Amino acid sequence: MSLITNIIFCLITLSALTGCIILVLQNYGLKNESRQVMSQIAEYKEREEEFVYSQADLDAYVDEASGLAREAQRREILDDLKTRMENGDSTAAVLRDYFPENVVVYSDAQFYFFPILDSLKQHNYVYNNFVERENKEIVYVDDTDEVHSLKGIDVSKHQNDINWRKVAGDGVSYAFIRGGYRGYSEGKLMEDEFFKDNIEGALDNDIDVGVYFYTQAISEEEAVEEAEFLLDLLEPYDVTYPVVLDLEDPESASARTAEMTKEEYTKAAVAFLETVKKAGYTPMIYGNLKTFLLMLDLEQLEEYDKWFAYYNAPVYFPYEFAIWQYSSKGSVDGIKGEVDMNVCMKDYAGGQ
């Protein structure tokens, strides 16, 4: 484009330029420079025909310039990819930066690109306000570093015996207790062996509780059955946090849910959540990127709170969520071994 500009400039302003330069030079008395400039003007006049180009010539120059720009951009992208790969960035992380208008999901050795939908509510969290403390805990702060989140965990029989007094002393304000699960193959409903100990231990130490059920329902009827099973378990207790459907891919070809479609998963989820809602509790669904983008139709689940599992920072999910499970390898006083860690931006017990 600079070449075209020069052409136009020379053809249109050549005559005016001569007079302007003469006046300037006369005002400043720069006789020597005046002679040099006049010589250059004469040279331009002699070469005037060289600056007359056809439209085809101009189009060719524009195409050439565009090609050079595209090649420079291509080289820049390749250089960036090379640098990031050498620095250990994952392919998924790189693609997510290059396609910000999509949610990029990697599953079963394949990448999926889901356009971010304006029809779904998006969260307004500031990613940089999720701060990792020295103890590896993540909190959500405002611009003055005031914390606007709550520390929580979720537990099951896998944590074995828990000293809930020490857990409370470590700043845990809420805990999600697994109430039960459905078997992978036969589909039998099972209560978590540590449910009663865990929910009573948490409540006795002033830790707010929610409960969750690991689903393997293959129909709406089975989903309702799971919800009612869980509601019966929690009835004696003061549950102030959500009652959650835990939907995950079992990653097993023999699982009874292995052949379910997105629509079937979604209908079963809605049946569970509506049963919980009718019982007077806050329904919530837990899952990861695969759960929410590949297994479920989010547009049919818009009204329900989300608990999102993602083990890298910053969190990668554009839509509304209330709780982020950011680690499965956390450490909390009173629990032997690893435990899931959560940061909650909504005070369910306080009604906010």
Coordinates of C-alpha atoms in Angstrom, one line a residue:
M1 CA 0.0 0.0 0.0
S2 CA 3.0 2.4 0.5
L3 CA 3.9 2.1 -3.2
I4 CA 0.3 3.0 -4.2
T5 CA 0.4 6.0 -1.8
N6 CA 3.6 7.2 -3.3
I7 CA 2.2 7.0 -6.8
I8 CA -0.9 9.0 -6.0
F9 CA 1.1 11.5 -4.0
C10 CA 3.6 12.1 -6.9
L11 CA 0.9 12.4 -9.6
I12 CA -1.5 14.7 -7.6
T13 CA 0.8 16.9 -5.6
L14 CA 3.8 17.3 -7.9
S15 CA 2.9 20.7 -9.3
A16 CA 1.9 22.1 -5.9
L17 CA 5.0 20.6 -4.3
T18 CA 7.3 22.7 -6.5
G19 CA 5.7 26.0 -5.4
C20 CA 5.6 25.1 -1.7
I21 CA 9.2 24.0 -1.6
I22 CA 10.3 27.2 -3.3
L23 CA 8.4 29.4 -0.8
V24 CA 9.8 27.5 2.1
L25 CA 13.4 27.7 0.9
Q26 CA 13.0 31.4 0.1
N27 CA 11.7 32.1 3.7
Y28 CA 14.7 30.3 5.2
G29 CA 17.3 31.5 2.7
L30 CA 18.6 28.0 2.1
K31 CA 19.9 28.5 -1.4
N32 CA 22.0 25.4 -1.6
E33 CA 19.2 23.1 -0.4
S34 CA 16.8 24.8 -2.8
R35 CA 18.9 24.0 -5.7
Q36 CA 19.1 20.3 -4.6
V37 CA 15.3 20.1 -4.2
M38 CA 14.7 21.8 -7.5
S39 CA 17.0 19.3 -9.1
Q40 CA 15.0 16.4 -7.6
I41 CA 11.7 17.9 -8.8
A42 CA 13.0 18.1 -12.3
E43 CA 14.0 14.5 -12.1
Y44 CA 10.5 13.6 -10.9
K45 CA 9.1 15.4 -13.9
E46 CA 11.3 13.5 -16.3
R47 CA 10.3 10.2 -14.7
E48 CA 6.6 11.0 -14.4
E49 CA 5.6 8.4 -16.9
E50 CA 7.2 5.7 -14.8
F51 CA 4.6 6.3 -12.1
V52 CA 1.6 5.7 -14.3
Y53 CA 0.2 2.2 -13.7
S54 CA -2.8 0.3 -15.0
Q55 CA -5.4 -1.2 -12.6
A56 CA -4.0 -4.6 -13.4
D57 CA -0.6 -3.5 -12.2
L58 CA -2.0 -2.1 -9.0
D59 CA -4.0 -5.3 -8.4
A60 CA -0.8 -7.3 -8.9
Y61 CA 1.1 -5.2 -6.3
V62 CA -1.8 -5.5 -3.8
D63 CA -1.9 -9.3 -4.2
E64 CA 1.8 -9.5 -3.8
A65 CA 1.7 -7.4 -0.6
S66 CA -1.2 -9.5 0.8
G67 CA 0.7 -12.7 0.1
L68 CA 3.7 -11.3 1.9
A69 CA 1.5 -10.4 4.9
R70 CA -0.1 -13.8 4.9
E71 CA 3.3 -15.5 4.8
A72 CA 4.5 -13.3 7.6
Q73 CA 1.5 -14.2 9.7
R74 CA 1.9 -17.9 8.9
R75 CA 5.5 -17.8 10.0
E76 CA 4.5 -15.9 13.2
I77 CA 2.0 -18.6 14.1
L78 CA 4.4 -21.4 13.4
D79 CA 7.1 -19.8 15.5
D80 CA 4.6 -19.3 18.3
L81 CA 3.5 -23.0 18.1
K82 CA 7.1 -24.2 18.1
T83 CA 8.0 -22.1 21.1
R84 CA 4.9 -23.2 23.1
M85 CA 5.4 -26.9 22.3
E86 CA 9.1 -26.6 23.3
N87 CA 8.0 -25.0 26.6
G88 CA 5.7 -28.0 27.3
D89 CA 2.3 -26.5 26.5
S90 CA -0.3 -29.1 25.7
T91 CA -2.0 -29.2 22.3
A92 CA -5.3 -28.5 23.9
A93 CA -4.0 -25.4 25.7
V94 CA -2.5 -24.0 22.4
L95 CA -5.8 -24.7 20.5
R96 CA -7.8 -23.0 23.2
D97 CA -5.8 -19.8 22.8
Y98 CA -6.1 -19.9 19.0
F99 CA -9.8 -20.5 19.0
P100 CA -11.2 -18.2 21.8
E101 CA -14.7 -18.2 20.2
N102 CA -15.0 -22.0 20.8
V103 CA -14.9 -24.3 23.7
V104 CA -12.2 -26.9 22.8
V105 CA -12.7 -30.3 24.3
Y106 CA -10.3 -33.2 24.0
S107 CA -11.9 -36.7 24.5
D108 CA -11.2 -40.2 23.2
A109 CA -8.2 -39.1 21.1
Q110 CA -10.2 -36.4 19.3
F111 CA -10.7 -32.6 19.5
Y112 CA -14.1 -31.1 19.5
F113 CA -14.9 -27.4 18.8
F114 CA -18.1 -26.0 20.3
P115 CA -19.0 -22.4 19.5
I116 CA -19.7 -20.3 22.6
L117 CA -23.4 -19.7 22.6
D118 CA -24.9 -16.3 23.4
S119 CA -28.1 -18.1 24.3
L120 CA -26.5 -19.5 27.5
K121 CA -25.6 -17.4 30.5
Q122 CA -21.9 -16.8 30.8
H123 CA -20.1 -16.2 34.0
N124 CA -18.5 -12.8 34.9
Y125 CA -15.5 -14.0 36.8
V126 CA -12.2 -12.3 36.3
Y127 CA -9.7 -15.2 35.7
N128 CA -6.8 -13.3 37.3
N129 CA -8.9 -12.9 40.5
F130 CA -8.6 -16.7 41.0
V131 CA -5.5 -16.7 43.1
E132 CA -3.4 -19.7 44.3
R133 CA -2.1 -19.3 47.8
E134 CA 1.2 -20.7 49.1
N135 CA -0.6 -23.7 50.4
K136 CA -2.0 -24.5 46.9
E137 CA -5.5 -23.5 47.8
I138 CA -7.3 -21.3 45.3
V139 CA -9.5 -18.3 46.4
Y140 CA -11.5 -15.8 44.4
V141 CA -10.6 -12.2 45.3
D142 CA -11.6 -8.7 44.3
D143 CA -9.3 -5.9 43.2
T144 CA -8.5 -5.1 46.8
D145 CA -7.5 -8.7 47.5
E146 CA -10.6 -9.3 49.6
V147 CA -11.7 -12.9 49.4
H148 CA -15.1 -13.6 47.9
S149 CA -15.1 -17.4 47.9
L150 CA -15.5 -20.3 50.3
K151 CA -13.2 -23.3 50.8
G152 CA -14.7 -26.7 50.5
I153 CA -14.1 -30.4 49.9
D154 CA -16.0 -33.4 48.7
V155 CA -15.6 -36.8 50.2
S156 CA -16.7 -40.4 50.0
K157 CA -15.6 -43.8 51.3
H158 CA -12.3 -43.3 49.5
Q159 CA -11.1 -40.9 52.3
N160 CA -11.8 -43.5 55.0
D161 CA -12.1 -42.2 58.5
I162 CA -12.0 -38.4 58.7
N163 CA -11.2 -36.2 61.8
W164 CA -13.9 -33.5 61.1
R165 CA -12.7 -31.4 64.0
K166 CA -9.4 -30.9 62.4
V167 CA -11.0 -30.4 59.0
A168 CA -13.0 -27.5 60.4
G169 CA -9.9 -26.1 62.0
D170 CA -8.2 -26.1 58.6
G171 CA -10.7 -23.5 57.3
V172 CA -13.1 -25.8 55.4
S173 CA -16.6 -24.2 55.5
Y174 CA -18.6 -26.7 53.5
A175 CA -18.3 -30.4 52.4
F176 CA -20.1 -32.4 49.8
I177 CA -20.8 -35.9 51.1
R178 CA -21.4 -38.8 48.7
G179 CA -24.7 -40.3 49.6
G180 CA -24.5 -43.2 47.2
Y181 CA -24.0 -44.6 43.8
R182 CA -25.5 -47.0 41.2
G183 CA -23.5 -50.0 40.1
Y184 CA -21.8 -50.0 36.7
S185 CA -23.1 -53.3 35.6
E186 CA -26.1 -54.6 37.5
G187 CA -27.3 -51.1 38.4
K188 CA -27.9 -51.7 42.0
L189 CA -28.4 -48.6 44.3
M190 CA -25.7 -48.5 47.0
E191 CA -25.3 -46.2 50.0
D192 CA -21.8 -44.9 50.5
E193 CA -20.4 -46.8 53.5
F194 CA -19.1 -43.6 55.2
F195 CA -22.1 -41.4 54.4
K196 CA -23.6 -41.4 57.9
D197 CA -20.2 -40.8 59.6
N198 CA -19.2 -38.1 57.2
I199 CA -22.4 -36.0 57.2
E200 CA -22.8 -36.2 61.0
G201 CA -19.1 -35.5 61.6
A202 CA -19.2 -32.4 59.3
L203 CA -22.4 -31.1 60.9
D204 CA -21.2 -31.7 64.4
N205 CA -18.3 -29.4 63.6
D206 CA -20.3 -26.6 62.1
I207 CA -19.4 -27.4 58.5
D208 CA -22.2 -26.9 56.0
V209 CA -23.0 -29.9 53.9
G210 CA -24.3 -30.8 50.5
V211 CA -24.7 -34.3 49.2
Y212 CA -24.2 -36.0 45.8
F213 CA -25.0 -39.2 44.0
Y214 CA -22.9 -40.9 41.4
T215 CA -25.4 -41.7 38.6
Q216 CA -25.5 -44.6 36.2
A217 CA -29.2 -44.1 35.4
I218 CA -30.1 -45.1 31.8
S219 CA -33.6 -43.7 31.9
E220 CA -35.7 -40.9 33.4
E221 CA -37.3 -43.5 35.7
E222 CA -34.0 -44.7 37.1
A223 CA -32.9 -41.1 37.6
V224 CA -35.9 -40.3 39.7
E225 CA -35.2 -43.5 41.6
E226 CA -31.7 -42.3 42.3
A227 CA -32.9 -38.9 43.5
E228 CA -35.5 -40.4 45.8
F229 CA -32.9 -42.8 47.2
L230 CA -30.7 -39.9 48.0
L231 CA -33.5 -37.7 49.4
D232 CA -34.4 -40.5 51.9
L233 CA -30.8 -40.6 53.1
L234 CA -30.4 -36.9 53.7
E235 CA -33.9 -36.4 55.3
P236 CA -32.7 -36.4 58.9
Y237 CA -30.0 -33.8 58.3
D238 CA -29.8 -30.1 57.8
V239 CA -28.5 -29.9 54.2
T240 CA -27.9 -26.3 53.2
Y241 CA -25.7 -26.8 50.2
P242 CA -27.0 -28.3 46.9
V243 CA -28.1 -31.9 46.3
V244 CA -26.0 -32.9 43.3
L245 CA -26.1 -35.2 40.4
D246 CA -22.6 -36.5 39.7
L247 CA -22.4 -37.3 36.0
E248 CA -19.1 -38.6 34.6
D249 CA -18.0 -40.8 31.8
P250 CA -17.1 -44.2 33.4
E251 CA -14.7 -44.7 30.5
S252 CA -15.7 -48.4 30.3
A253 CA -17.2 -50.1 27.4
S254 CA -19.0 -52.4 29.8
A255 CA -20.7 -49.6 31.7
R256 CA -24.5 -49.7 31.5
T257 CA -24.5 -46.1 30.3
A258 CA -21.9 -46.6 27.6
E259 CA -24.3 -46.4 24.7
M260 CA -26.5 -43.5 25.9
T261 CA -27.0 -40.5 23.6
K262 CA -26.8 -36.9 24.6
E263 CA -30.5 -36.5 24.6
E264 CA -30.9 -39.6 26.9
Y265 CA -28.3 -38.3 29.3
T266 CA -30.0 -34.9 29.4
K267 CA -33.5 -36.2 30.0
A268 CA -32.2 -38.4 32.9
A269 CA -30.4 -35.5 34.4
V270 CA -33.4 -33.2 34.3
A271 CA -35.6 -35.9 35.9
F272 CA -33.1 -36.2 38.8
L273 CA -32.8 -32.4 39.2
E274 CA -36.5 -31.8 39.1
T275 CA -37.1 -34.4 41.7
V276 CA -34.6 -32.7 44.0
K277 CA -36.1 -29.3 43.3
K278 CA -39.7 -30.5 44.1
A279 CA -38.4 -31.8 47.4
G280 CA -37.3 -28.2 48.4
Y281 CA -33.5 -28.5 47.9
T282 CA -31.2 -26.7 45.6
P283 CA -30.5 -29.0 42.6
M284 CA -27.0 -29.0 41.1
I285 CA -25.1 -30.9 38.4
Y286 CA -21.4 -31.8 38.6
G287 CA -19.2 -32.6 35.7
N288 CA -16.2 -31.7 33.5
L289 CA -15.9 -30.4 30.0
K290 CA -16.9 -33.8 28.5
T291 CA -19.9 -34.0 30.8
F292 CA -21.2 -30.5 29.9
L293 CA -20.3 -30.3 26.2
L294 CA -20.4 -33.9 24.9
M295 CA -22.8 -35.8 27.2
L296 CA -25.4 -33.1 28.0
D297 CA -27.4 -30.5 26.2
L298 CA -26.6 -27.4 28.3
E299 CA -29.5 -25.4 26.9
Q300 CA -31.9 -27.8 28.6
L301 CA -30.0 -27.4 31.9
E302 CA -29.7 -23.6 31.9
E303 CA -31.7 -23.2 35.1
Y304 CA -29.7 -25.5 37.3
D305 CA -26.5 -24.6 39.2
K306 CA -23.2 -26.1 37.9
W307 CA -20.3 -27.6 39.8
F308 CA -17.4 -27.7 37.3
A309 CA -14.3 -29.9 37.6
Y310 CA -11.2 -28.7 35.9
Y311 CA -7.7 -29.3 37.2
N312 CA -5.7 -26.5 35.5
A313 CA -5.5 -22.8 36.0
P314 CA -7.1 -20.6 34.8
V315 CA -10.4 -22.3 34.8
Y316 CA -11.6 -23.0 31.3
F317 CA -15.4 -22.8 31.0
P318 CA -17.4 -19.8 29.6
Y319 CA -20.8 -20.5 31.1
E320 CA -22.1 -19.9 34.6
F321 CA -20.9 -22.1 37.4
A322 CA -21.0 -21.7 41.2
I323 CA -18.3 -24.1 42.3
W324 CA -15.0 -25.0 40.7
Q325 CA -13.3 -28.3 41.7
Y326 CA -9.8 -27.3 41.0
S327 CA -7.8 -30.3 42.3
S328 CA -8.2 -34.0 43.1
K329 CA -4.9 -34.0 45.0
G330 CA -5.6 -31.6 47.8
S331 CA -4.4 -31.9 51.3
V332 CA -6.5 -31.0 54.4
D333 CA -5.8 -31.5 58.0
G334 CA -7.8 -34.4 59.4
I335 CA -7.8 -36.4 56.2
K336 CA -5.2 -39.0 55.4
G337 CA -4.2 -38.9 51.7
E338 CA -5.6 -36.8 48.9
V339 CA -9.0 -35.0 48.7
D340 CA -10.9 -33.0 46.1
M341 CA -10.6 -29.3 46.6
N342 CA -13.3 -26.8 45.7
V343 CA -13.7 -23.0 45.6
C344 CA -17.3 -21.8 45.8
M345 CA -18.4 -18.3 44.8
K346 CA -21.9 -18.6 46.2
D347 CA -22.7 -18.8 49.9
Y348 CA -25.5 -21.3 49.9
A349 CA -25.8 -21.5 53.6
G350 CA -26.0 -17.8 53.9
G351 CA -28.6 -17.5 51.2
Q352 CA -26.4 -15.4 48.9

